[in-house]
PDB file of C-alpha atoms in Angstrom:
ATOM      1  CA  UNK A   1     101.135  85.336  25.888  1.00 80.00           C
ATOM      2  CA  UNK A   2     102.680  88.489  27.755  1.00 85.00           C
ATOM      3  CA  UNK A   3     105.858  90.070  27.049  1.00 88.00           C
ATOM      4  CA  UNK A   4     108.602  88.327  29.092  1.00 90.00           C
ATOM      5  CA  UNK A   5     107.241  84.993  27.214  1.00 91.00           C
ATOM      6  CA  UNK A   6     107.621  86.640  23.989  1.00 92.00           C
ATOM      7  CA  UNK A   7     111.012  88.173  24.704  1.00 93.00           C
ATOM      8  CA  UNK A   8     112.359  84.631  26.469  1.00 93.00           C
ATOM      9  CA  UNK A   9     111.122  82.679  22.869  1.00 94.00           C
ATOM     10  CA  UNK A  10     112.959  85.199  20.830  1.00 95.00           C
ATOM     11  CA  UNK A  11     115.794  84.312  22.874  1.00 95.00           C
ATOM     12  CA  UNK A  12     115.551  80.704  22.483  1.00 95.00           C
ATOM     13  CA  UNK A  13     115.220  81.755  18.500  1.00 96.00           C
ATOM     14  CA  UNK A  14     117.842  83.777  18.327  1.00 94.00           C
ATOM     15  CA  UNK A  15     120.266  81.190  20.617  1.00 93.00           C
ATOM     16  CA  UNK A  16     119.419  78.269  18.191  1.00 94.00           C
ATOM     17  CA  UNK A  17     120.002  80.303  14.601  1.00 91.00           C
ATOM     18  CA  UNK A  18     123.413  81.646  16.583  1.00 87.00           C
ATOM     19  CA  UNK A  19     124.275  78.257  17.482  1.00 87.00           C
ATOM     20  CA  UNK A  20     123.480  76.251  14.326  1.00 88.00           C
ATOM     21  CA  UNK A  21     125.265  78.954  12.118  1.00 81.00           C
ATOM     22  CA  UNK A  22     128.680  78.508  14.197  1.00 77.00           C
ATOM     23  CA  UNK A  23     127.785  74.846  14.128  1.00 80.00           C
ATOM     24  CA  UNK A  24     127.578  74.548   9.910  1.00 77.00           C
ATOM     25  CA  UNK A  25     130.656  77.150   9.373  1.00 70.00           C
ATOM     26  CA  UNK A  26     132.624  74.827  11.364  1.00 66.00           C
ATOM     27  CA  UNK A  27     131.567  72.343   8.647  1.00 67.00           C
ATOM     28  CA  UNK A  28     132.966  74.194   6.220  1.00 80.00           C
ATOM     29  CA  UNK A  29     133.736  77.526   4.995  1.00 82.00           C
ATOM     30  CA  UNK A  30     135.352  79.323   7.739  1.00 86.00           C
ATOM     31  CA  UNK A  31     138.118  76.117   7.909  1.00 89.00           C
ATOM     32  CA  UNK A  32     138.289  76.487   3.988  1.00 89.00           C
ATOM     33  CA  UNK A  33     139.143  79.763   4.462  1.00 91.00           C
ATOM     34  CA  UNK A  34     141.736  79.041   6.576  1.00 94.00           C
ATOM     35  CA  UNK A  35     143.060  76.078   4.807  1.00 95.00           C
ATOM     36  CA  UNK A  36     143.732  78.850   1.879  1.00 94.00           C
ATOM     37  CA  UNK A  37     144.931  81.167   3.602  1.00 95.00           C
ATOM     38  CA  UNK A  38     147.655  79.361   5.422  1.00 96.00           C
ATOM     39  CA  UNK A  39     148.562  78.026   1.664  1.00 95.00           C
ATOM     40  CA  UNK A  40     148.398  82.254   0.387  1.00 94.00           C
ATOM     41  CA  UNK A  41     150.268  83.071   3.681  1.00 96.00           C
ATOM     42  CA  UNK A  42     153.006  80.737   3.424  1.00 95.00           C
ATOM     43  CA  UNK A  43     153.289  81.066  -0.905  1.00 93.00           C
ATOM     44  CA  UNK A  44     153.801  85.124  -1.124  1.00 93.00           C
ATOM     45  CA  UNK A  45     156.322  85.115   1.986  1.00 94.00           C
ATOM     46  CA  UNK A  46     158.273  82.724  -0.448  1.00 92.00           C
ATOM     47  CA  UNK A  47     157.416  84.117  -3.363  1.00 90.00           C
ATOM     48  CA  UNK A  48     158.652  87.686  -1.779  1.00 90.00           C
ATOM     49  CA  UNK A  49     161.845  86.321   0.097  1.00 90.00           C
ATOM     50  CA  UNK A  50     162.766  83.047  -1.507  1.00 88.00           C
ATOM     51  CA  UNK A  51     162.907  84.105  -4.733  1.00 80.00           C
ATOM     52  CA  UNK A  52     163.817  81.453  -7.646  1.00 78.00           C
ATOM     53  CA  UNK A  53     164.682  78.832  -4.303  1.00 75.00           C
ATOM     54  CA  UNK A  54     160.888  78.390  -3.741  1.00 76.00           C
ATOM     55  CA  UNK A  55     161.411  76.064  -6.140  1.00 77.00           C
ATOM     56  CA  UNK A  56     158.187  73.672  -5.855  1.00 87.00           C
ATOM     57  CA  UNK A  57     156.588  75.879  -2.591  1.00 91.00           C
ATOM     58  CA  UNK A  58     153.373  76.596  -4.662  1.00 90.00           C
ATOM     59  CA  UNK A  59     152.694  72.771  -5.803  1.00 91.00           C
ATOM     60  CA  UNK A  60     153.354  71.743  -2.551  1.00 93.00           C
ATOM     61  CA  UNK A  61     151.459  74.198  -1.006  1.00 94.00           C
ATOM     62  CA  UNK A  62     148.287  73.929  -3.783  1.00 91.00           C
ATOM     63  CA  UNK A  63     148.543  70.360  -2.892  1.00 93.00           C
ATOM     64  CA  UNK A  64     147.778  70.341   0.794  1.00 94.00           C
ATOM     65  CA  UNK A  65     145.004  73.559  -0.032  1.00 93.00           C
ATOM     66  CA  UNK A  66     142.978  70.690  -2.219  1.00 91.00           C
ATOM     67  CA  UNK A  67     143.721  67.695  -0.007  1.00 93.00           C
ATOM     68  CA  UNK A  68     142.609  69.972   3.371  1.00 93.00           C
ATOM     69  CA  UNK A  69     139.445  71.134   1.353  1.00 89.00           C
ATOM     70  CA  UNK A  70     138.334  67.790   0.340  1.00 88.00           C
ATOM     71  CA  UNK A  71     138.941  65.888   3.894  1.00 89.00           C
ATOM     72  CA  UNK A  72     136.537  69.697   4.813  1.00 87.00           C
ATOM     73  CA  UNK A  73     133.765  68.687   1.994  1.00 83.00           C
ATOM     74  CA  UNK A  74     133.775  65.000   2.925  1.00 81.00           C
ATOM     75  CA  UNK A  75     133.082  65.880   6.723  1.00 80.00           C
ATOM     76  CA  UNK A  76     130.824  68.674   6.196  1.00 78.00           C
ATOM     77  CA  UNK A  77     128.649  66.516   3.885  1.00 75.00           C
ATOM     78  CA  UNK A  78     127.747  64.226   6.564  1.00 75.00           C
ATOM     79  CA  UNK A  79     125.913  67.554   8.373  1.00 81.00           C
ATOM     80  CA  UNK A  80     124.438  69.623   5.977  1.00 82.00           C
ATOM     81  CA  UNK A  81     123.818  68.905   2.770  1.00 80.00           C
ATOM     82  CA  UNK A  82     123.450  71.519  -0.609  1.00 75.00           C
ATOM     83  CA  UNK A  83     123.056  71.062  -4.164  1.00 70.00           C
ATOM     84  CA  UNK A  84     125.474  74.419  -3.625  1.00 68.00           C
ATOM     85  CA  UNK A  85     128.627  71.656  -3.467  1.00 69.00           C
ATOM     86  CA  UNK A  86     128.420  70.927  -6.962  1.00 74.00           C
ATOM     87  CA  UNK A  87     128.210  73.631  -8.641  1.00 79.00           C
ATOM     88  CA  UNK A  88     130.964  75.120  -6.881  1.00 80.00           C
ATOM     89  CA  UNK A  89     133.480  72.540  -7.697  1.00 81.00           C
ATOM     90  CA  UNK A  90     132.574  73.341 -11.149  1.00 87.00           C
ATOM     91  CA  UNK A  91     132.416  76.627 -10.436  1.00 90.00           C
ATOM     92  CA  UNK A  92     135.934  76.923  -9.260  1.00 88.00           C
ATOM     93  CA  UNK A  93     137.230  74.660 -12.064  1.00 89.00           C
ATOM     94  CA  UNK A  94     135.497  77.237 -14.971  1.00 93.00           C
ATOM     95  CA  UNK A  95     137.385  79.773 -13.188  1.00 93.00           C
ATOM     96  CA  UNK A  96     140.684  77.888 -13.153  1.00 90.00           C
ATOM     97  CA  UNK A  97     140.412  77.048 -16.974  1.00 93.00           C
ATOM     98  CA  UNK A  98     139.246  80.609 -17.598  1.00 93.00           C
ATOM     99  CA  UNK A  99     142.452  82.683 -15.886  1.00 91.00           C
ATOM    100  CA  UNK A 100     143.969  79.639 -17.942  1.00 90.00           C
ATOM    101  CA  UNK A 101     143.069  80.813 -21.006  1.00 91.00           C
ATOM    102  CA  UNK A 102     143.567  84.702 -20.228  1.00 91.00           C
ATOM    103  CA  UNK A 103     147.199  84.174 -19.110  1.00 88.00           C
ATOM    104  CA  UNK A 104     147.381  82.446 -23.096  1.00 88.00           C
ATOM    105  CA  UNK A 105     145.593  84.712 -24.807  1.00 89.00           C
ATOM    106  CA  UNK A 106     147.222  87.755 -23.366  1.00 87.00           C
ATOM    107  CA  UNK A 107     150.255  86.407 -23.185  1.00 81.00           C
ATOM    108  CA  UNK A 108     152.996  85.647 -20.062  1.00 80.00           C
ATOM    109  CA  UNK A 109     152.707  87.273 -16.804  1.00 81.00           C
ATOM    110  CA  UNK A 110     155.767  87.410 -15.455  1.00 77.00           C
ATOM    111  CA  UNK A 111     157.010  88.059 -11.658  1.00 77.00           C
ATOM    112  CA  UNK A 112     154.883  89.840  -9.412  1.00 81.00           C
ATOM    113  CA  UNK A 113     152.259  90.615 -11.659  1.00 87.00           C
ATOM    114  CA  UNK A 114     151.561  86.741 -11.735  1.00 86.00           C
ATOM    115  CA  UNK A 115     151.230  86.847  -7.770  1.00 89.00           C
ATOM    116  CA  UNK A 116     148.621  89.845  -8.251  1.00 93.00           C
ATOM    117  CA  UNK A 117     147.040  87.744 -11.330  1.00 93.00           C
ATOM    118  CA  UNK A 118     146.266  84.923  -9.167  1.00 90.00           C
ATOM    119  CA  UNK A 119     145.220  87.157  -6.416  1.00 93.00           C
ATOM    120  CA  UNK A 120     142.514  88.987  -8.311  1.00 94.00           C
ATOM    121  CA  UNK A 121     141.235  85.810 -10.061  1.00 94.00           C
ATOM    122  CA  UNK A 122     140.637  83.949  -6.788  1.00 93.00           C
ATOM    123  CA  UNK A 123     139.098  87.508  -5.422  1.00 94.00           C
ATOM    124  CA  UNK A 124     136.843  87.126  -8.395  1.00 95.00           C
ATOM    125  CA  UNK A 125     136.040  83.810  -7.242  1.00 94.00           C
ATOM    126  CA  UNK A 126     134.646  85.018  -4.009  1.00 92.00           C
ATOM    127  CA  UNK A 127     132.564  87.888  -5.274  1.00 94.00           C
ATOM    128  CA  UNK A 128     130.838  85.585  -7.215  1.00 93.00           C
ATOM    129  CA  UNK A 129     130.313  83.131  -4.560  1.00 86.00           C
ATOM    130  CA  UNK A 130     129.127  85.934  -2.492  1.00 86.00           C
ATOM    131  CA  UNK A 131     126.130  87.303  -5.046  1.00 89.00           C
ATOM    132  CA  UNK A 132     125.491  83.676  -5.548  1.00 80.00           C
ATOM    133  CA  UNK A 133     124.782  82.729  -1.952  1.00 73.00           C
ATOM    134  CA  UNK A 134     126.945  83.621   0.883  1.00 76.00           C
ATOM    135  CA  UNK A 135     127.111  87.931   1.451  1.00 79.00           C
ATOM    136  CA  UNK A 136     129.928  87.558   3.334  1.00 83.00           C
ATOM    137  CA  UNK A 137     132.202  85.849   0.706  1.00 87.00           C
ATOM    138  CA  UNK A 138     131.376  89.111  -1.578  1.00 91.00           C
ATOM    139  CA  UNK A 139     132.827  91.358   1.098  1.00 92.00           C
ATOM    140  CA  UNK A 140     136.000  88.920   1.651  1.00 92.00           C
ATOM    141  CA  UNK A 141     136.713  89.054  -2.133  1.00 94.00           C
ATOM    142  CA  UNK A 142     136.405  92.963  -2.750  1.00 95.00           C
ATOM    143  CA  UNK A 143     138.322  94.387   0.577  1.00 95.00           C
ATOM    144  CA  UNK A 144     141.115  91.514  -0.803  1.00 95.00           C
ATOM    145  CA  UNK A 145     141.110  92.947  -4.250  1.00 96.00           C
ATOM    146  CA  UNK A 146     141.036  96.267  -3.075  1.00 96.00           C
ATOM    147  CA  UNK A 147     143.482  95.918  -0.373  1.00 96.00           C
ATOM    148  CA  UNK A 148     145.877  94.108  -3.627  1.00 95.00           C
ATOM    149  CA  UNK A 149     145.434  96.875  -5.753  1.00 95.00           C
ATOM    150  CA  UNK A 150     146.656  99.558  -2.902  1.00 96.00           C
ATOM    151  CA  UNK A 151     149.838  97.201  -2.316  1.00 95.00           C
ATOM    152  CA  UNK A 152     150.628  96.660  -5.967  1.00 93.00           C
ATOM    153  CA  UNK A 153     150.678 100.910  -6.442  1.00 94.00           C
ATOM    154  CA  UNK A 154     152.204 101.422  -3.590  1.00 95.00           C
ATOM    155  CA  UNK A 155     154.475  98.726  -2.713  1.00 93.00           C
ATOM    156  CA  UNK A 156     155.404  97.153  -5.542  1.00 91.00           C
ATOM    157  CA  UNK A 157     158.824  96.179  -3.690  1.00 91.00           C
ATOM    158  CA  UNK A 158     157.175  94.118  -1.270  1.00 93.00           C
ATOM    159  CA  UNK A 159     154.195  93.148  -3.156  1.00 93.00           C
ATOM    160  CA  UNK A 160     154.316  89.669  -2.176  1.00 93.00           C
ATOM    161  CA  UNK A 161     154.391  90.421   1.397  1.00 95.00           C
ATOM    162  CA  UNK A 162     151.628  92.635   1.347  1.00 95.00           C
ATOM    163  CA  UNK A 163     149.467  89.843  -0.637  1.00 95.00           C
ATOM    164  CA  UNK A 164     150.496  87.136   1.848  1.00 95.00           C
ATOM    165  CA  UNK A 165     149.384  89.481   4.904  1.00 95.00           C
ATOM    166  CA  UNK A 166     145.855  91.213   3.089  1.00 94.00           C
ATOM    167  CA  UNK A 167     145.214  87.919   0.906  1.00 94.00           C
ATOM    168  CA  UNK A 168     146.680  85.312   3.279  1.00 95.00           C
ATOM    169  CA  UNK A 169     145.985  87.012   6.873  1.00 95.00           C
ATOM    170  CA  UNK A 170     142.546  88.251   5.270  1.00 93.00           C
ATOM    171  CA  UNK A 171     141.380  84.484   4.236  1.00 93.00           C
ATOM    172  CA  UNK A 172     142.568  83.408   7.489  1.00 94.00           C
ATOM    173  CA  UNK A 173     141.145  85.924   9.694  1.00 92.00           C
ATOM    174  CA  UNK A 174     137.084  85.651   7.883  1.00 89.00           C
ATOM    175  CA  UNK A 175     137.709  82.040   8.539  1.00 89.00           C
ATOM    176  CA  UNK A 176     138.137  82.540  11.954  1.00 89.00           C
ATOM    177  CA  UNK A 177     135.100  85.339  12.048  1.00 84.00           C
ATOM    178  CA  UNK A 178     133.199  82.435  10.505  1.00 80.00           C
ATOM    179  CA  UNK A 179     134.034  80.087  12.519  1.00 79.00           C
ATOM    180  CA  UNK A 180     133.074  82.117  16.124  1.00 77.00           C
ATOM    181  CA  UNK A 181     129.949  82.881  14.088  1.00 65.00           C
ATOM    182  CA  UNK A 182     130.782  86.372  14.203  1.00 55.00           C
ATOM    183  CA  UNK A 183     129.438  86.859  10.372  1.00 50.00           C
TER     184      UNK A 183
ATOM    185  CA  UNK B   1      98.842  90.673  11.535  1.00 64.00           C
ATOM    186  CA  UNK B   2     100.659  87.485  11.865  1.00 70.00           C
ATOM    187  CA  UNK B   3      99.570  84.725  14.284  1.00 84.00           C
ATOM    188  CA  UNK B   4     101.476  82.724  16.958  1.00 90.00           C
ATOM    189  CA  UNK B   5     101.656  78.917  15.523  1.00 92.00           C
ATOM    190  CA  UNK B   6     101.351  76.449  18.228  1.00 92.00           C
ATOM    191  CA  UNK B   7     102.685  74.248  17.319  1.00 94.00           C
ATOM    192  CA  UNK B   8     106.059  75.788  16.752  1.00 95.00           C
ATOM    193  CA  UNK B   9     105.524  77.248  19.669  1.00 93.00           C
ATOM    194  CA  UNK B  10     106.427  74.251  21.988  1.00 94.00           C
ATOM    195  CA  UNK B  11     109.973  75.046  22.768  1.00 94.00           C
ATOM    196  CA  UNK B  12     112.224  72.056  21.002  1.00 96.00           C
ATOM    197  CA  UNK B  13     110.193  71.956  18.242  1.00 97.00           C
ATOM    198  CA  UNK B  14     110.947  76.233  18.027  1.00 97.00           C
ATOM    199  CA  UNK B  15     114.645  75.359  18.338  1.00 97.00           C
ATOM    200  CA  UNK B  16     114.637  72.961  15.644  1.00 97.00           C
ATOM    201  CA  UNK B  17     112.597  74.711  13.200  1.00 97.00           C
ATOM    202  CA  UNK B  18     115.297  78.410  14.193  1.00 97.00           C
ATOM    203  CA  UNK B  19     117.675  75.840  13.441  1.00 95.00           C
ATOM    204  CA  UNK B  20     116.649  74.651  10.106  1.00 96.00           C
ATOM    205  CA  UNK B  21     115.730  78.063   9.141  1.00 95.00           C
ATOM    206  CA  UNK B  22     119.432  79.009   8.749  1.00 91.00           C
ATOM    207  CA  UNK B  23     119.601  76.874   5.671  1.00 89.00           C
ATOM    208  CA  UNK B  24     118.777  78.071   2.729  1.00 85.00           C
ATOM    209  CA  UNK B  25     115.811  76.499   0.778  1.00 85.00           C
ATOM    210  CA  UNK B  26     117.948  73.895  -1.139  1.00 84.00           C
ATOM    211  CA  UNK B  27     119.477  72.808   2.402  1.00 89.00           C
ATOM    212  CA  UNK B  28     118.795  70.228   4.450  1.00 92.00           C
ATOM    213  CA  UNK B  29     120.067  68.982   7.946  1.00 93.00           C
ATOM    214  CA  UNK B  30     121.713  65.686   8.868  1.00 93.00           C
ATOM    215  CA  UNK B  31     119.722  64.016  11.390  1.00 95.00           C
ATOM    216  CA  UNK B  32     122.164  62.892  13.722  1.00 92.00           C
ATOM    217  CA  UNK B  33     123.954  66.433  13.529  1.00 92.00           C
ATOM    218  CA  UNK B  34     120.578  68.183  14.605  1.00 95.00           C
ATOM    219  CA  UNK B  35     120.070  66.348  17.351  1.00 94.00           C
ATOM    220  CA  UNK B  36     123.563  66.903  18.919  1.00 91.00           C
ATOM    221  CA  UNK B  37     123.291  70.637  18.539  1.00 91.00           C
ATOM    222  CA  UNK B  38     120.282  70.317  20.483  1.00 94.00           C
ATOM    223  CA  UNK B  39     121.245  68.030  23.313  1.00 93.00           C
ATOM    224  CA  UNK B  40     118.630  65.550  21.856  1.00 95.00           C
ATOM    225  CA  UNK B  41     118.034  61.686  22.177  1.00 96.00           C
ATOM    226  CA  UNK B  42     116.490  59.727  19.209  1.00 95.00           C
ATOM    227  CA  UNK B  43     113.147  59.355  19.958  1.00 96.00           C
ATOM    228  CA  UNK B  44     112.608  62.997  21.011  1.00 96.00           C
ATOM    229  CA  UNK B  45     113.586  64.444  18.011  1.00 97.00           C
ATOM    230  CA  UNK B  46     111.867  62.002  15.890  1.00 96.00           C
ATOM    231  CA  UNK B  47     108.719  62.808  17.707  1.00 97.00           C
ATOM    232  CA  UNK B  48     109.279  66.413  17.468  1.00 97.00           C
ATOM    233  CA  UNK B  49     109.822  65.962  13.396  1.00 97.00           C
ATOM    234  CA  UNK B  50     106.789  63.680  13.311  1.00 96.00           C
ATOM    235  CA  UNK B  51     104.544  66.271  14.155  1.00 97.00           C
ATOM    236  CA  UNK B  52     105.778  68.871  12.402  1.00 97.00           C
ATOM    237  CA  UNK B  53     106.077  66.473   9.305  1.00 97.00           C
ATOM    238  CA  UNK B  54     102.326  65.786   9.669  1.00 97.00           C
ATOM    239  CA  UNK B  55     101.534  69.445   9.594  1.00 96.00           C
ATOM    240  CA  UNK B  56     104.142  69.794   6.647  1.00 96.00           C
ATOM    241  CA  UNK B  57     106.575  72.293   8.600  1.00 97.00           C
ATOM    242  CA  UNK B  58     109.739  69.907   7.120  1.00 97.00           C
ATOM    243  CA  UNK B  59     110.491  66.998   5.106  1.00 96.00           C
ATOM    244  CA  UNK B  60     112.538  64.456   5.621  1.00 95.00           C
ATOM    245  CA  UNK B  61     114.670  61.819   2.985  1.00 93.00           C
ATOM    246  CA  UNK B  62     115.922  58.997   4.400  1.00 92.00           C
ATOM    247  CA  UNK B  63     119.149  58.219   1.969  1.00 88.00           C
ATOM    248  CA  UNK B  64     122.537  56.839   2.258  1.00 83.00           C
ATOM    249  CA  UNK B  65     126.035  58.653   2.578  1.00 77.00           C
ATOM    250  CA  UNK B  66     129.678  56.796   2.405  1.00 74.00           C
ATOM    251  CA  UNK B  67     127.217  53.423   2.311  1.00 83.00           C
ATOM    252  CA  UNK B  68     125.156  54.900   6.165  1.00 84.00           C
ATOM    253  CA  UNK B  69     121.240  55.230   6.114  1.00 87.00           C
ATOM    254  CA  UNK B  70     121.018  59.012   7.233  1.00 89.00           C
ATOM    255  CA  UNK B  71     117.845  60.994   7.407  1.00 94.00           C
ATOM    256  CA  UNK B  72     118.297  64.440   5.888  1.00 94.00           C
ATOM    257  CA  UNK B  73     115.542  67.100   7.466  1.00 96.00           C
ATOM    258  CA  UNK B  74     114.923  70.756   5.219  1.00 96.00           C
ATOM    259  CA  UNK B  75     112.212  73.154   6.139  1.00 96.00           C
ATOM    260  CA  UNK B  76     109.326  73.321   4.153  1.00 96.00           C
ATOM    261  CA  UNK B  77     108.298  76.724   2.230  1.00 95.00           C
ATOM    262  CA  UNK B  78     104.940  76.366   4.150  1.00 96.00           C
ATOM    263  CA  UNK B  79     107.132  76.021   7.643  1.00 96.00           C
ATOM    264  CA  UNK B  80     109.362  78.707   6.610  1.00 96.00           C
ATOM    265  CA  UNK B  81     106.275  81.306   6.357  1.00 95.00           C
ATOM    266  CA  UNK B  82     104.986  79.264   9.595  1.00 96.00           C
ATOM    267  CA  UNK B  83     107.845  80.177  11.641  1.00 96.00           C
ATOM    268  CA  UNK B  84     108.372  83.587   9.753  1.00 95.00           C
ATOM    269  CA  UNK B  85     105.090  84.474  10.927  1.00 95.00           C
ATOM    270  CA  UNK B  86     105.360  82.998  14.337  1.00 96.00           C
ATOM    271  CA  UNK B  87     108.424  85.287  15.091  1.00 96.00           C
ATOM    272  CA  UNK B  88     106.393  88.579  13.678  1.00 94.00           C
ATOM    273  CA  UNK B  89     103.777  87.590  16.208  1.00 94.00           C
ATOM    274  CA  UNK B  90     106.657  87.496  18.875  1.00 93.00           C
ATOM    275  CA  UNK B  91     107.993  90.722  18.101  1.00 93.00           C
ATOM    276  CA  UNK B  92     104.617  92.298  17.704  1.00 92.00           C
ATOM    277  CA  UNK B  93     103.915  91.298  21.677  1.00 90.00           C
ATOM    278  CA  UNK B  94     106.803  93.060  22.283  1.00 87.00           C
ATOM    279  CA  UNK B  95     105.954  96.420  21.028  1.00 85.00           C
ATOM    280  CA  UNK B  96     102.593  96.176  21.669  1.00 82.00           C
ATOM    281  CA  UNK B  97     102.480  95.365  25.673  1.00 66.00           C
ATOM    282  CA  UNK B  98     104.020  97.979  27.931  1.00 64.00           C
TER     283      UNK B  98
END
């Protein structure tokens, strides 16, 4: 074989991997990621302007997050399929339970502190994902934490803005990274 | 120094086995879905898998999902060192030919 065969099947490698990766984050996480971060976005630009009136924002909003991702599991499962799926949803339920428990324990988190509470758990969630089996996930969940942190020393005022722009425009903006196979 | 495989080497059968190499080893593909992310018809792809099921490159389950018969395809260990080795011997062409 001489070079320009070697270099043109290298090519055809590297096209298929390329293509197939865009392909299976279409199937799911990079529209996950958006799905949540539309429901982020929306929640801290209520929680920071709205006040008490959000009134039932967050259910609504939690609600179309978990409807969205389960229509995105039930189509994605049809392409690829992972014993990863499983222990995810458990995964993310231990979590839930666990931040659960913390917020009992240590007692009630009250106003903006709750917004950064839920931030950093989720964050958590993510790093964990990412050592576990997607590197990019890991990165996603420490520049959010990070990025919350800075906001919540430096802008407490308009904490919940800054969360729904770093937590809400980050999610959304990996998602669409993901999804143009960029990571 | 790794070898060129041959029969990866035939170019649809080195696009599907790129393609399943993205997964990771507990991963498999949906038939169907490979063969429309490579422009494929039925029987050519089922060929293609034949022959690299006979040389143990992938497996393939037949199973159902939502009450369909689908055919989930994973790469093998032995095809993932195939094909690992396979691209070495690419990229070692490259550097060693002016």
């Amino acid at each position: 074989m001489d070079r320009n065969e070697a270099h043109e099947s290298l090519e055809v490698v590297r096209q298929a991997t390329e293509l197939t990766r865009q392909a299976v984050a279409r199937a799911g996480t990079g529209y996950m990621l958006i799905i949540w971060g539309i429901v982020w976005l929306v929640g801290f630009l209520g929680s920071q302007f709205l006040g008490d009136a959000q009134g039932y924002l967050w259910l609504v909003l939690d609600v179309f997050g978990i409807v969205g991702t389960a229509v995105v599991i039930l189509k994605s499962r049809r392409q690829v399929r992972s014993t990863h799926g499983k222990k995810i949803g458990i995964f993310w339920l231990i979590l839930f339970v666990y931040g659960v428990l913390i917020v009992w324990i240590a007692g009630p988190i009250q106003g903006d502190n709750y917004l950064l509470f839920i931030t950093i758990l989720v964050s958590f969630g993510y790093v964990i994902m990412g050592l576990w089996f997607s590197p990019p996930l890991l990165y996603i969940g420490l520049s959010i934490t990070a990025l919350a942190l800075v906001g919540w020393q430096l802008i407490p005022t308009y904490l919940g803005a800054w969360l729904a722009l770093v937590g809400g425009g980050g999610l959304i903006a990996s998602g669409i990274f993901i999804l143009r196979g960029r990571v | 120094m790794a070898n060129l495989d041959n029969l990866i080497h035939q170019p649809v059968r080195l696009r599907i086995v790129s393609s399943l190499s993205t997964l990771s080893e507990d991963e498999s593909m949906e038939f169907t879905f490979l063969r429309d992310l490579h422009e494929l018809t039925d029987g050519n792809l089922g060929a293609h898998l034949r022959k690299l099921e006979e040389a143990g490159y992938v497996s393939l389950e037949k199973t159902f999902v939502d009450r369909k018969p689908r055919t989930f395809i994973a790469l093998t260990r032995k095809g993932r060192k195939a094909f690992g080795e396979h691209v070495k011997a690419l990229e070692q062409i490259l550097k060693d030919k002016p």
